[in-house]
Coordinates of C-alpha atoms and ligand atoms in Angstrom, one line a residue:
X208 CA -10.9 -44.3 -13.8
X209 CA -9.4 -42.5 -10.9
X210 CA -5.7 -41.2 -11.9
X211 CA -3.5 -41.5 -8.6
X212 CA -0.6 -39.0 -10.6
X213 CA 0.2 -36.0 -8.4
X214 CA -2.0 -33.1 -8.9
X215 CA -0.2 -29.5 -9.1
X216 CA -1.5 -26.9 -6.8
X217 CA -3.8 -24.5 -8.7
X218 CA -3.3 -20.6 -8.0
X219 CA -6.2 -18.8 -9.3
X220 CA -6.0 -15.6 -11.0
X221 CA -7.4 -12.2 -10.8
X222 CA -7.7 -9.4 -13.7
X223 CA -8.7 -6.7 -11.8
X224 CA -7.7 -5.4 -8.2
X225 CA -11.8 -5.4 -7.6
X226 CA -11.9 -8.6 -8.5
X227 CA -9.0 -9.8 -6.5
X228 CA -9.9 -7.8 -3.3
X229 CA -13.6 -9.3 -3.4
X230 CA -12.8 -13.2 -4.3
X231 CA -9.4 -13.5 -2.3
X232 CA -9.9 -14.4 0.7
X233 CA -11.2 -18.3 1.0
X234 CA -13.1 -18.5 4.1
X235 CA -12.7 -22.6 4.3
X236 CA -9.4 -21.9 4.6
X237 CA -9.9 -19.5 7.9
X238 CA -12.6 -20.9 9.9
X239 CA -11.4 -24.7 10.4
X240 CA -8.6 -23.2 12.3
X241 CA -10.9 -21.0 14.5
X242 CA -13.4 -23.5 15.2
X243 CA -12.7 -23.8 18.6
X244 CA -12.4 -20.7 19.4
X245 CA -9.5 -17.7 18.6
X246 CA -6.6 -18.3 20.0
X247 CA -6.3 -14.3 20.8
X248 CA -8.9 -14.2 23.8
X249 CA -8.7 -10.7 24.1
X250 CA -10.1 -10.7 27.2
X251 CA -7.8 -13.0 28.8
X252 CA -4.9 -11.4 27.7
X253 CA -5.5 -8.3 29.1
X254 CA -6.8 -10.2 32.7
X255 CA -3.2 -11.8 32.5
X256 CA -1.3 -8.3 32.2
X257 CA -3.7 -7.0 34.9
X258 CA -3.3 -9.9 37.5
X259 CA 0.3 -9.2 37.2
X260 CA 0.5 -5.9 37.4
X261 CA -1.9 -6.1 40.5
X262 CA 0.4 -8.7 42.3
X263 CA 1.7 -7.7 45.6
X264 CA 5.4 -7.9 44.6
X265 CA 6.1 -8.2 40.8
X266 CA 9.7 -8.2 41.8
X267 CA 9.6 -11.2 43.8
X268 CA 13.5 -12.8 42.6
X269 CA 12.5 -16.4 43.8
X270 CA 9.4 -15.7 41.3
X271 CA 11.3 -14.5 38.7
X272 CA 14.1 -16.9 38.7
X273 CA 12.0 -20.1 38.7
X274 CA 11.0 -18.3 35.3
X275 CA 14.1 -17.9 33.9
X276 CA 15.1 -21.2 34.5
X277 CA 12.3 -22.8 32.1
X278 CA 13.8 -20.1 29.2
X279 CA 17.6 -21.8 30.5
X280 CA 15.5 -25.3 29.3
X281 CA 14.7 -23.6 26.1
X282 CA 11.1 -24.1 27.1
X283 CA 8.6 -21.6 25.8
X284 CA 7.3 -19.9 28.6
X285 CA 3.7 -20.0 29.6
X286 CA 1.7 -16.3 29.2
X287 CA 1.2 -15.6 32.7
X288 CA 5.4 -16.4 33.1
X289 CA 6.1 -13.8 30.3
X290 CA 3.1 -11.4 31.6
X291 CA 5.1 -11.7 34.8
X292 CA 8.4 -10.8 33.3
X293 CA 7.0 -7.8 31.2
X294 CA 5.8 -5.9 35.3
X295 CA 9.4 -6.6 36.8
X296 CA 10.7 -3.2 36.9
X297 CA 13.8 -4.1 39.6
X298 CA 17.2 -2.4 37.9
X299 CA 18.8 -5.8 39.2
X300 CA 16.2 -8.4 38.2
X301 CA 15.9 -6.7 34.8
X302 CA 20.1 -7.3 34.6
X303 CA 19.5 -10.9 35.3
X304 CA 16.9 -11.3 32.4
X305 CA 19.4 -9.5 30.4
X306 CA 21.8 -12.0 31.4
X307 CA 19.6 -14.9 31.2
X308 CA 18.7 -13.8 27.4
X309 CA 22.1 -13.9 26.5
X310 CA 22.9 -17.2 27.9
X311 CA 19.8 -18.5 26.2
X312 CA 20.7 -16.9 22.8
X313 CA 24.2 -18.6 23.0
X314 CA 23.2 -22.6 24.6
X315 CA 20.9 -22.1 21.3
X316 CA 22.5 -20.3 18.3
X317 CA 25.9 -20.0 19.9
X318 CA 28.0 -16.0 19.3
X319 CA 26.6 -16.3 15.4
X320 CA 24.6 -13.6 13.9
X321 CA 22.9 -14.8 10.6
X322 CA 23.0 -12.2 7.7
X323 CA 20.7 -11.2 5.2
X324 CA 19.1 -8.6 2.9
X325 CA 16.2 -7.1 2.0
X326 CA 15.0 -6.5 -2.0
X327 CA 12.1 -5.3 -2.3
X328 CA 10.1 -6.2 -5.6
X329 CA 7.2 -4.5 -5.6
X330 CA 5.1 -1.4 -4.5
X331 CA 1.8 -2.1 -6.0
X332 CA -0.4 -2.8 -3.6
X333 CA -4.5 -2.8 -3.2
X334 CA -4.5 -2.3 0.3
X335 CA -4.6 0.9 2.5
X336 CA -2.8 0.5 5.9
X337 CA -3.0 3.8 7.7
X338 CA 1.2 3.4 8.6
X339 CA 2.1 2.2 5.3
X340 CA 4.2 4.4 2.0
X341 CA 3.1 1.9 -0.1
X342 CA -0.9 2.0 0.4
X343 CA -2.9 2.6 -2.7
X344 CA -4.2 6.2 -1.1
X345 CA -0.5 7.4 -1.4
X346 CA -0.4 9.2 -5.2
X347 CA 3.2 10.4 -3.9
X348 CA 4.3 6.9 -4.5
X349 CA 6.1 6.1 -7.4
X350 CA 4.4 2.8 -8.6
X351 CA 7.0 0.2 -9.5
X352 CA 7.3 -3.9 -10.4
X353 CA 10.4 -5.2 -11.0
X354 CA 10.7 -7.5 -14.5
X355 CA 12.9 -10.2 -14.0
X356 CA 15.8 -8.4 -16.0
X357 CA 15.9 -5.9 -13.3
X358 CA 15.7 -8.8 -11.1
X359 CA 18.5 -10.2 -11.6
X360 CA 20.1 -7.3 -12.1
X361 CA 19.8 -6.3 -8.5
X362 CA 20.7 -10.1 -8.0
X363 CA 24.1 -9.4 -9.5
X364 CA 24.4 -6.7 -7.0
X365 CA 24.1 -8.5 -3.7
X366 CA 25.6 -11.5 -4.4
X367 CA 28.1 -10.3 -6.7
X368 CA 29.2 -7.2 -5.8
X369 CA 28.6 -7.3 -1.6
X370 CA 28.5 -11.1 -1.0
X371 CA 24.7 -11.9 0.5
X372 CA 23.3 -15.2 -0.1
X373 CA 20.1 -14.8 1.7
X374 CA 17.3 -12.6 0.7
X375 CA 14.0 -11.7 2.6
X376 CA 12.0 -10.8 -0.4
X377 CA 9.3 -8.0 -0.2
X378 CA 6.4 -7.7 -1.9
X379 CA 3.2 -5.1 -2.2
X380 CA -0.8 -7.6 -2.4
X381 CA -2.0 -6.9 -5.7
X382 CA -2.8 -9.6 -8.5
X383 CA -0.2 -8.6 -10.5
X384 CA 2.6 -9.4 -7.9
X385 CA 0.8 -12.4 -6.3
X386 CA 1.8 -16.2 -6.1
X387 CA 2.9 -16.7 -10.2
X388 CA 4.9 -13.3 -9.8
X389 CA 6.6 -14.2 -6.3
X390 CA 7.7 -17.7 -7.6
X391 CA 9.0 -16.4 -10.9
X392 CA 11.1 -13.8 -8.6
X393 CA 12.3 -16.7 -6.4
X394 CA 13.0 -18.6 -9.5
X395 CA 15.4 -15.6 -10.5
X396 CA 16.5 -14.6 -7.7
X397 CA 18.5 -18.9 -7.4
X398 CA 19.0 -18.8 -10.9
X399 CA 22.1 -16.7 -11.0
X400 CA 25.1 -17.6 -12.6
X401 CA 27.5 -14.6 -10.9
X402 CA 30.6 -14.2 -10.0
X403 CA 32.3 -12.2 -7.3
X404 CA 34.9 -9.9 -7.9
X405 CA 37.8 -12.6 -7.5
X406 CA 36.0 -15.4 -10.1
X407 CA 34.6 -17.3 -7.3
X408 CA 31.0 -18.5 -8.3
X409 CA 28.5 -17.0 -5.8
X410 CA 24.5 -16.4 -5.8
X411 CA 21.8 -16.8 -4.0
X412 CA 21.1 -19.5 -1.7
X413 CA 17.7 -18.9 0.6
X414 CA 15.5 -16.4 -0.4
X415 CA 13.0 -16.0 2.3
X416 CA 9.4 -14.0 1.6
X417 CA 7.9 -11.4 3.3
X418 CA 4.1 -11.4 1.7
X419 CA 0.5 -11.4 2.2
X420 CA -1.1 -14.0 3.8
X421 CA -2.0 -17.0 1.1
X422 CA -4.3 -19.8 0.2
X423 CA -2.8 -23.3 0.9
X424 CA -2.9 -23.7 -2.7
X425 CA -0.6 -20.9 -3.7
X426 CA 1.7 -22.2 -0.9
X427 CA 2.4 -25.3 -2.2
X428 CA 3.4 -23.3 -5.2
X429 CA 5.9 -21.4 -3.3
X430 CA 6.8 -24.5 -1.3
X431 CA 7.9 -26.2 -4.9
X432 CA 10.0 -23.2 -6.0
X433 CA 12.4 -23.9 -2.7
X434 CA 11.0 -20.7 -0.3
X435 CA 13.0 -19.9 2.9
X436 CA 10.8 -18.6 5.9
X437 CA 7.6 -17.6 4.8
X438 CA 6.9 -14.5 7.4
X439 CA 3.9 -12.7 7.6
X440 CA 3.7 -9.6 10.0
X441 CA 0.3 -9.2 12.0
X442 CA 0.8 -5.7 12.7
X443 CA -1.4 -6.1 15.4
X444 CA -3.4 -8.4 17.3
X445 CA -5.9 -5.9 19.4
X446 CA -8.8 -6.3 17.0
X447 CA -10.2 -2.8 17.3
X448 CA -6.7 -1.2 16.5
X449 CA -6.6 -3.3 13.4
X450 CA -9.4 -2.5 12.0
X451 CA -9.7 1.2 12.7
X452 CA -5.8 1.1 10.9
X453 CA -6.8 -1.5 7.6
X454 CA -9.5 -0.4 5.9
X455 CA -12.7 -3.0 6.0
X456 CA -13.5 -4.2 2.5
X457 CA -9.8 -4.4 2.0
X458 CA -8.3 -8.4 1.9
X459 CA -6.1 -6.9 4.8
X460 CA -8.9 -5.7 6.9
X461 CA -9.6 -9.5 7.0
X462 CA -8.4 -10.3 10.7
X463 CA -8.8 -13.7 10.7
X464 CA -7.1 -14.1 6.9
X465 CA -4.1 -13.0 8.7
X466 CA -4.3 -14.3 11.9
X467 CA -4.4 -18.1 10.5
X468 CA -1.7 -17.3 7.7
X469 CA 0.5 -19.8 9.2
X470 CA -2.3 -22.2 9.5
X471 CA -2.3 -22.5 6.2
X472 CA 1.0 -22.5 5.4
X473 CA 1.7 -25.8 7.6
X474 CA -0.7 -27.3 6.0
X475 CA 1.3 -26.3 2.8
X476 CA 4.5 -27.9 4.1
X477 CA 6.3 -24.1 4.2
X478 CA 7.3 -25.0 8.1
X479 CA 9.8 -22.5 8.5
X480 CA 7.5 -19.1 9.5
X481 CA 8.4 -15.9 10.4
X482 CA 5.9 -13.3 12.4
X483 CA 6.1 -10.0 14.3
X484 CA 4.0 -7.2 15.4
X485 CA 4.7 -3.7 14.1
X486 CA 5.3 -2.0 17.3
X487 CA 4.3 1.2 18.1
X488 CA 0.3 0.5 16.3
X489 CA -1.2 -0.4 20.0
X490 CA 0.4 -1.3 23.6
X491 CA 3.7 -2.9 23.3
X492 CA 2.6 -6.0 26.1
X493 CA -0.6 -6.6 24.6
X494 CA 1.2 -7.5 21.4
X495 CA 4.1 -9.3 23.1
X496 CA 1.4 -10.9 24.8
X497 CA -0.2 -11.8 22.2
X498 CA 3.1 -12.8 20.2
X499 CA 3.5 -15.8 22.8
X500 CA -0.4 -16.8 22.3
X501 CA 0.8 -17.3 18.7
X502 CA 4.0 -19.5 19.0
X503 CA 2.0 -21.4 21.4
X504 CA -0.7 -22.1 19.2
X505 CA 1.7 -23.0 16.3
X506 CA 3.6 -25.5 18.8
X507 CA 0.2 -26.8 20.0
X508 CA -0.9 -27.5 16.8
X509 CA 1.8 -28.2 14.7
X510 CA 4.5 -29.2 17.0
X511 CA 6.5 -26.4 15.1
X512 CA 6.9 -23.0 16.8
X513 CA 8.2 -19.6 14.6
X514 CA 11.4 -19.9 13.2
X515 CA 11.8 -16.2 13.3
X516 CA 10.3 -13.1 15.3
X517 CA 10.8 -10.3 14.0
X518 CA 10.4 -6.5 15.7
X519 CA 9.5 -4.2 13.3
X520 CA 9.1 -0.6 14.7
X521 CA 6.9 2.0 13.3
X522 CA 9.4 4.1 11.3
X523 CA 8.4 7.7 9.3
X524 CA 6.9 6.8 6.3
X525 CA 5.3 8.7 3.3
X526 CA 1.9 9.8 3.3
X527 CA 1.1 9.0 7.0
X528 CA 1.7 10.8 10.0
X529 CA 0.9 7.8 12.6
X530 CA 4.6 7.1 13.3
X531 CA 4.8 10.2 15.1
X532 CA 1.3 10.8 16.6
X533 CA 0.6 7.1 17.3
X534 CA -0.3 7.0 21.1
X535 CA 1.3 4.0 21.4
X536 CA 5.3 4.5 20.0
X537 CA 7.6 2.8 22.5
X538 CA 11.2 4.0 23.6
X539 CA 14.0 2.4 23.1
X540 CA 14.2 1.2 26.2
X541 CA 10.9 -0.8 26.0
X542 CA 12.4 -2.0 22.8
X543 CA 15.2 -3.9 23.9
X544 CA 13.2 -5.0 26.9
X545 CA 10.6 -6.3 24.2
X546 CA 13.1 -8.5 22.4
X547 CA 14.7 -9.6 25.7
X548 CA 11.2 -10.8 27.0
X549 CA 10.6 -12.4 23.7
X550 CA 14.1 -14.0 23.9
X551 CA 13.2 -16.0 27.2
X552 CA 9.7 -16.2 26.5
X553 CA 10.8 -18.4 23.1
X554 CA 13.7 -19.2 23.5
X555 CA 14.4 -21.5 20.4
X556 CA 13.2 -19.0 18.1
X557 CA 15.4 -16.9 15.6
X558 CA 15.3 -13.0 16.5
X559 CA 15.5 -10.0 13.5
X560 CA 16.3 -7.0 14.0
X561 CA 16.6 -4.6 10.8
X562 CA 18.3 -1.6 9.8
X563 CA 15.1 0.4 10.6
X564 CA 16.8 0.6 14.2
X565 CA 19.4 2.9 14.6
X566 CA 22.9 1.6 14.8
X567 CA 23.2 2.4 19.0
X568 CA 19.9 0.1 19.5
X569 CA 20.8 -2.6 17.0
X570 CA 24.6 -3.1 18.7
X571 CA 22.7 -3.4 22.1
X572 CA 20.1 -5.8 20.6
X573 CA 23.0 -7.9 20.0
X574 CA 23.5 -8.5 23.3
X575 CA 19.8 -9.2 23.9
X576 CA 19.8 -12.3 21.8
X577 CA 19.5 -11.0 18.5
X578 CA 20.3 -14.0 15.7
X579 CA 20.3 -12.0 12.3
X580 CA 20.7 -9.1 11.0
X581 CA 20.6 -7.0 7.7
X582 CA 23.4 -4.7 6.6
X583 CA 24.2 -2.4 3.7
X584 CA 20.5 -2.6 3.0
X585 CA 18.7 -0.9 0.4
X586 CA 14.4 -0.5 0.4
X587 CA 14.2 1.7 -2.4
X588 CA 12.7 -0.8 -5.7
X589 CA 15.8 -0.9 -8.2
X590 CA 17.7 0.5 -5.3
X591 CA 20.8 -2.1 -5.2
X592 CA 21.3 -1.9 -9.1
X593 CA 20.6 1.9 -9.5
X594 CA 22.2 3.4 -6.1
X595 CA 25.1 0.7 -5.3
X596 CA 27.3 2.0 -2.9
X597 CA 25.6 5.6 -2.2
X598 CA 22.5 4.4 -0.4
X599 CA 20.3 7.2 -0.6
X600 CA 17.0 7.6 1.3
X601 CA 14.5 7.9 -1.4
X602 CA 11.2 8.5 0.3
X603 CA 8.6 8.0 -2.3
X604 CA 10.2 5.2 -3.4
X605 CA 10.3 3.6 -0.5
X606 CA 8.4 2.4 2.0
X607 CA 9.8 4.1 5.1
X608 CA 13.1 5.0 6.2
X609 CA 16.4 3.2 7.5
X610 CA 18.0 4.0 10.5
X611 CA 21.0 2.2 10.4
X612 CA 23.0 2.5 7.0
X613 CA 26.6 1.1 8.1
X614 CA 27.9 -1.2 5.0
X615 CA 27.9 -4.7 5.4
X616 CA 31.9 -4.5 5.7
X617 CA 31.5 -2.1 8.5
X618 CA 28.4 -4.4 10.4
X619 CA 31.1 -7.3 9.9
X620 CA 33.9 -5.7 11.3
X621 CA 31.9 -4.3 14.2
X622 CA 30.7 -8.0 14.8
X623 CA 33.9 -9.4 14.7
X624 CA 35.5 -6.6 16.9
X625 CA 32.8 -7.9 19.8
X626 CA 33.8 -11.8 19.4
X627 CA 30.5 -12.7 17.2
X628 CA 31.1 -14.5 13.5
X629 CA 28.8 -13.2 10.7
X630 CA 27.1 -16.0 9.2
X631 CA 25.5 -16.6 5.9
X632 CA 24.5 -20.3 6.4
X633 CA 21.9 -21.6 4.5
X634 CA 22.2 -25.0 4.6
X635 CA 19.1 -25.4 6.6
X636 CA 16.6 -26.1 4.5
X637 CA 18.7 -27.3 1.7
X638 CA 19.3 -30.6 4.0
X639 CA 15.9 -31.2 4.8
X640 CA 16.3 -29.6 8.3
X641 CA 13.1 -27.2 8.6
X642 CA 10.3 -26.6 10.7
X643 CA 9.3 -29.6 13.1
X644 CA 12.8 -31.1 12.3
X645 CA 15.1 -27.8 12.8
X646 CA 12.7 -26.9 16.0
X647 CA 14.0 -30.2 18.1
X648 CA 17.6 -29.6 17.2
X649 CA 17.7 -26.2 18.1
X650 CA 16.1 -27.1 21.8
X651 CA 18.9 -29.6 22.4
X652 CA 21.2 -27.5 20.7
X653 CA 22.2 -30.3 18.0
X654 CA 21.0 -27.8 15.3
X655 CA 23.8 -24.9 16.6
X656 CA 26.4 -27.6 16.2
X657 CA 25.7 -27.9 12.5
X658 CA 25.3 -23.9 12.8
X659 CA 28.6 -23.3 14.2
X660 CA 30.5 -25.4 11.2
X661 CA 28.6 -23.4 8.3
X662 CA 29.3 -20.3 10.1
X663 CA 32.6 -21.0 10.0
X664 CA 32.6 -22.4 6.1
X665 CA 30.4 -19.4 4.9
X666 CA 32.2 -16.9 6.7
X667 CA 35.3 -18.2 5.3
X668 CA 34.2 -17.6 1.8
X669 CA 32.9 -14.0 2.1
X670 CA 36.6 -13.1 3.9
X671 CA 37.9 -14.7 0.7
X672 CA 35.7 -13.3 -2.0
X673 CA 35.0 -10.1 -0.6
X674 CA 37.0 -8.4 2.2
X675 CA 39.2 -5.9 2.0
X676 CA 43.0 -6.9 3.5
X677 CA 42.6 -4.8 6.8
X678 CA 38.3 -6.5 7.5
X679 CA 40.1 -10.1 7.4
X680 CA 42.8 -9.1 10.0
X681 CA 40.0 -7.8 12.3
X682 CA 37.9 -10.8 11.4
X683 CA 40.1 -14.1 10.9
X684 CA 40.7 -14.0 15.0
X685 CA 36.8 -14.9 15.3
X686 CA 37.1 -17.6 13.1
X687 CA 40.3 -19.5 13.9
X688 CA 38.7 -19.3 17.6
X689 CA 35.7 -20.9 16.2
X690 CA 37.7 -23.5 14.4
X691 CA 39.5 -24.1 17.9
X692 CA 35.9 -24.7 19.4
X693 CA 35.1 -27.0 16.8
X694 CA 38.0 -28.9 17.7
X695 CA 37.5 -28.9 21.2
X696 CA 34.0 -29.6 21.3
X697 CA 33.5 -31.9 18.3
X698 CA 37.3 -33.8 18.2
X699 CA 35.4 -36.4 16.0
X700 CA 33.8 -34.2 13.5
X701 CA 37.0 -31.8 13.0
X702 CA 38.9 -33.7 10.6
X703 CA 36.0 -33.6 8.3
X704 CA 35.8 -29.8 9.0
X705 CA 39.3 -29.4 8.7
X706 CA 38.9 -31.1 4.9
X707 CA 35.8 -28.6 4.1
X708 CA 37.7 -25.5 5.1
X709 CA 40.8 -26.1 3.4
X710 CA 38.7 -26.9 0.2
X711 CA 37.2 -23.7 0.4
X712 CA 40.2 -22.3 1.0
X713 CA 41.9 -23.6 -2.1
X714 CA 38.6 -22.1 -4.4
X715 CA 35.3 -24.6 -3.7
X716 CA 32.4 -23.5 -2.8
X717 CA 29.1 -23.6 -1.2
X718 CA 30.2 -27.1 0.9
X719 CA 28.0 -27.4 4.1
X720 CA 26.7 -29.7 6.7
Ligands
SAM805 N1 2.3 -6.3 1.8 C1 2.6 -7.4 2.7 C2 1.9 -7.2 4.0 O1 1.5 -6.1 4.3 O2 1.8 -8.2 4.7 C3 4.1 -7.5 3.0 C4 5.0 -6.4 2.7 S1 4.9 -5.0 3.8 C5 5.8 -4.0 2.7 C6 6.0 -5.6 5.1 C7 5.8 -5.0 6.4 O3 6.2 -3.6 6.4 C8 4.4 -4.9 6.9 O4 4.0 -6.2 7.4 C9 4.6 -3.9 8.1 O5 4.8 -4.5 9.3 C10 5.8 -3.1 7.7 N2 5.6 -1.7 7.6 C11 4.7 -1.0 6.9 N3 4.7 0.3 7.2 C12 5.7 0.5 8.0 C13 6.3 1.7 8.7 N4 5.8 2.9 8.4 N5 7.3 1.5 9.5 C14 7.8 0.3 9.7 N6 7.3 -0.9 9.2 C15 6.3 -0.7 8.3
SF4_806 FE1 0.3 -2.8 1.2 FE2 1.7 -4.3 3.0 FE3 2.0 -1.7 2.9 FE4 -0.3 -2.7 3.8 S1 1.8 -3.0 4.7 S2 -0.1 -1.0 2.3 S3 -0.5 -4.4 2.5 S4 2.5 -3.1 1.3

C-alpha cells in the first residue's frame, strides 16, 4: 500500500571530488527550464544595446522621463527601457536618474540600510575560476573547513561581541562542504545561546547563503533548516567569457547549471534569491542587460522577482592576475551608474553593496539606492574569532581583498550622521513574508511599513546592547525621528509600537512585526 507520510528530501553524497564533479550536475533539473528556449538570447541583447546606441538622440528627456516614471510605479522596466537608460550620457538627465533612484529606493525601503556580515566557512573548493583565491589551482591557498566549534566560535564573535544578526554565509563547492555541511553550519550558526556584553540574549537571526548552485532536492533541505536568501552569483552571462574563465569539465563550467539555479530553487520553496554578476569579467551593459533578462524571467515564471542584487566587483585576489589585466574592469563611475540603472530598472529589489568597495564609492552608493550593507567585515576563515578587532588583510587566506574596513560602530555613526537608520530586521521570513508574498508588499510599499517599525525595534537594541555613550547621541536623533514618522504616518499602529519599544527598552528582546 501507498504511504501518503511526507517524504524527506534526499541529498546524495559524493566520496571523492571526481566523483562529485562527474555526477553533480542533474540535467532534468536544467533542461525543463530551457525548453523553450534560453532566456539569455545573446543575440538580442546585444541588437537592444546597439539599436540604442544607434538612435538619433539617446538623450531625448521626454524619452527618458516616460522611463523613469514606470521605475516611480515600482515597475520593472522592460530591456529596451534600461538599454535606453544605460546610452543617456546628458550630465543633466543622468542627475535626474540619480534623483529618480533615490526616490525609488525610499517610496520602497524608506532611509533604512539593512546590515549584515559575511563568515566565510569554507575554502575548499573543486572548481577553477580564473578570478578566484580559492580555486583548486591556487597551492598558495591555505585549505581550511570550519568544524562547528569554530563555528560558533566565530558566532560568539558577531553576535556577541559586535551585535550582527544577519549572516550571508560563504561557502567553497566541494563534497565535503555541500548541502549536509551548509545545513549543519546554518543549524549552528541559530543555535547560539550568547550574550552581549550587557546580559542581553542576542544571536543570530537570518543567515542567508552564498553557494553553488543546487539540486531541488538539496534545497528543500536547506529550505527545512530556515535559510535566508539563497544567492547565487552568475559571474557572467556572455557565454564565451564564461567558459574561456570556468574550466569545462568543472560543475561550474556548466552554464546552464547556473543559469537555472533559481529555477530550481522556486521549485524548492527557497523564494527569497539573491543574484549578481561579478563586474569587471566581460562588458558592464551586457551583464546589466542580461541582469534584467533574469529578474524578468523569474517574475514571468514565478511571479517572484530577486530579492537582492548584488554588485560584486572584481577585486585583487591571490593567484590570478585578471583583476588587473581584465579588458573589461569598469570605473567607478560606471559603477554607481550600474547600480543606479539597476535601481530603476528593478525597482522593488534589495541592492548590496559590500566592503569590497572602497569607503568613498560605498557612501555614494548610498545615495544611489543601496538597501544593505556589510561593516566591520572579516573574509579571512576563523577571521572573526582569531583577528577580532585588528582586521588584518590575510591574502592567502582569503579570497580577495576588502576595500572598506571602517568598524560597524563607525558605518553606524556615518549612517546616522546622513539621516539613514541601520537596520538589522529580520522579521521577514520569520513571519511568513518571503518571495511572492514580500514581492507585492514591497511594490505597494506595505512591506516598508512593517520595515520602518523593526528598524526602529532592532536598532533600538543594538544602541542598547552595544554602543558606546557618544555613537547613541549621534544616533538616537535618527530614531526618535523615525518614531515621530511612525506616529504620523501610522497614528493607529503607534500605540502598539510605542508598547514594543518601551519593552525593549526595559530588557526584551527580538519583538517584531
Ligand atoms: N563557490 C560558490 C560559487 O562560486 O558560486 C560561492 C562562493 S564564491 C566564494 C562567492 C563569489 O565570490 C563568487 O560568486 C564570485 O562572484 C566572487 N568572487 C570570486 N573571486 C572574486 C574576486 N577576485 N573579486 C571579487 N569577487 C570575487
Ligand atoms: Fe570555487 Fe566559488 Fe571561487 Fe569558483 S568562485 S573557485 S567555485 S569558491
Amino acid at each position: 500500500m501507498q504511504t501518503t507520510a511526507k517524504i524527506k528530501p534526499e541529498i546524495r553524497k559524493f566520496k571523492t571530488a571526481a566523483d562529485y564533479t562527474c555526477n553533480f550536475i542533474i540535467r532534468d533539473q536544467i533542461d525543463p527550464y530551457l525548453k523553450n528556449g534560453h532566456y539569455i538570447n545573446e543575440s538580442r541583447i546585444m541588437r537592444q544595446l546597439a539599436d540604442a546606441a544607434a538612435t538619433p538622440n539617446p538623450n531625448d528627456p521626454v524619452r527618458i522621463r516616460e522611463i523613469l516614471a514606470k521605475s516611480r510605479q515600482i515597475e520593472t522596466l522592460l530591456p529596451e527601457e534600461t538599454a535606453a537608460l544605460i546610452q543617456v550620457t546628458d550630465k543633466a538627465l543622468l542627475d535626474e536618474m540619480a534623483a529618480t533612484a533615490l526616490a525609488v529606493k525610499k517610496a520602497v525601503y524608506d532611509n533604512r540600510v539593512v546590515m549584515f556580515a559575511p563568515l566565510y566557512l569554507s575554502n575548499l573548493c573543486v572548481n577553477s575560476c580564473e578570478y578566484c583565491g580559492f580555486k583548486s589551482c591556487n597551492s598558495n591557498q591555505k585549505r581550511v573547513m570550519l568544524t562547528m566549534d569554530e563555528v560558533r566560535r566565530e558566532i560568539e564573535v558577531l553576535a556577541g561581541k559586535l551585535g550582527h544578526k544577519r549572516l550571508i554565509a560563504v561557502y567553497g563547492e566541494h563534497p565535503s562542504t555541500s548541502t549536509a555541511y551548509i545545513a549543519e553550519t546554518i543549524r549552528t550558526a541559530y543555535a547560539q545561546d550568547i550574550k552581549a556584553p550587557n546580559g542581553a540574549p542576542v544571536g543570530i537571526r537570518r543567515v542567508n547563503v552564498n553557494a553553488a548552485p543546487l539540486p531541488i532536492e538539496d534545497l528543500k533541505v536547506l529550505k527545512e533548516v530556515g535559510i535566508g536568501t539563497f544567492q547565487v552569483f552568475q559571474e557572467t552571462y556572455h557565454r564565451a567569457t564564461y567558459k574561456r574563465l570556468h574550466p569545462q569539465g568543472t560543475v561550474k563550467g556548466d552554464y546552464d547549471w547556473r543559469t537555472t539555479a533559481f529555477h530550481r530553487a522556486m521549485e524548492a520553496g527557497v523564494d527569497d534569491v539573491g543574484m549578481g554578476v561579478l563586474y569587471g569579467l566581460y562588458d558592464w551593459k551586457f551583464e546589466l542587460l542580461s541582469t534584467i533578462y533574469h529578474a524578468r524571467e523569474l517574475e514571468a515564471k514565478y511571479n517572484i522577482g530577486p530579492h537582492t542584487i548584488s554588485f560584486p566587483r572584481l577585486e585583487p585576489a591571490s593567484g590570478t592576475d585578471l583583476p588587473s589585466t581584465s579588458p573589461y574592469l569598469i570605473d567607478d563611475d560606471t559603477f554607481l551608474r550600474i547600480v543606479m540603472i539597476t535601481r530603476l530598472s528593478v525597482p522593488y529589489t534589495g541592492m548590496i553593496v559590500t566592503c569590497r568597495e572602497s569607503p568613498e564609492s560605498r557612501n555614494a552608493c548610498i545615495s544611489y539606492g543601496i538597501t544593505q550593507m556589510d561593516a566591520g567585515s572579516n573574509i579571512a576563515l576563523k577571521g572573526y574569532s582569531e583577528y577580532e578587532s585588528q582586521s588584518p588583510q590575510e591574502q592567502e587566506r582569503q579570497q580577495f581583498m576588502l576595500a572598506d574596513t571602517r568598524s560597524l560602530e563607525e558605518m553606524i555613526t556615518y549612517l546616522a550622521r546622513q539621516g539613514i537608520i541601520t537596520s538589522f530586521c529580520t522579521a521577514g521570513y520569520r513571519c511568513g513574508r518571503t518571495g511572492g508574498c514580500i514581492m507585492d508588499s514591497l511594490k505597494t510599499g506595505k512591506e516598508g511599513k512593517f520595515c520602518k517599525i523593526n528598524a526602529v525595534l532592532t536598532f533600538r537594541e543594538w544602541l542598547d546592547d552595544f554602543a558606546s555613550e557618544a555613537t547613541k547621541k549621534i544616533c538616537e536623533p535618527v530614531l526618535n525621528q523615525e518614531l515621530q514618522a511612525i506616529q504620523e504616518h501610522l497614528p493607529l499602529f503607534y500605540p502598539t509600537v510605542k508598547e514594543h519599544y518601551d519593552r525593549i527598552c526595559a530588557g526584551e528582546r527580538d519583538l517584531f512585526f
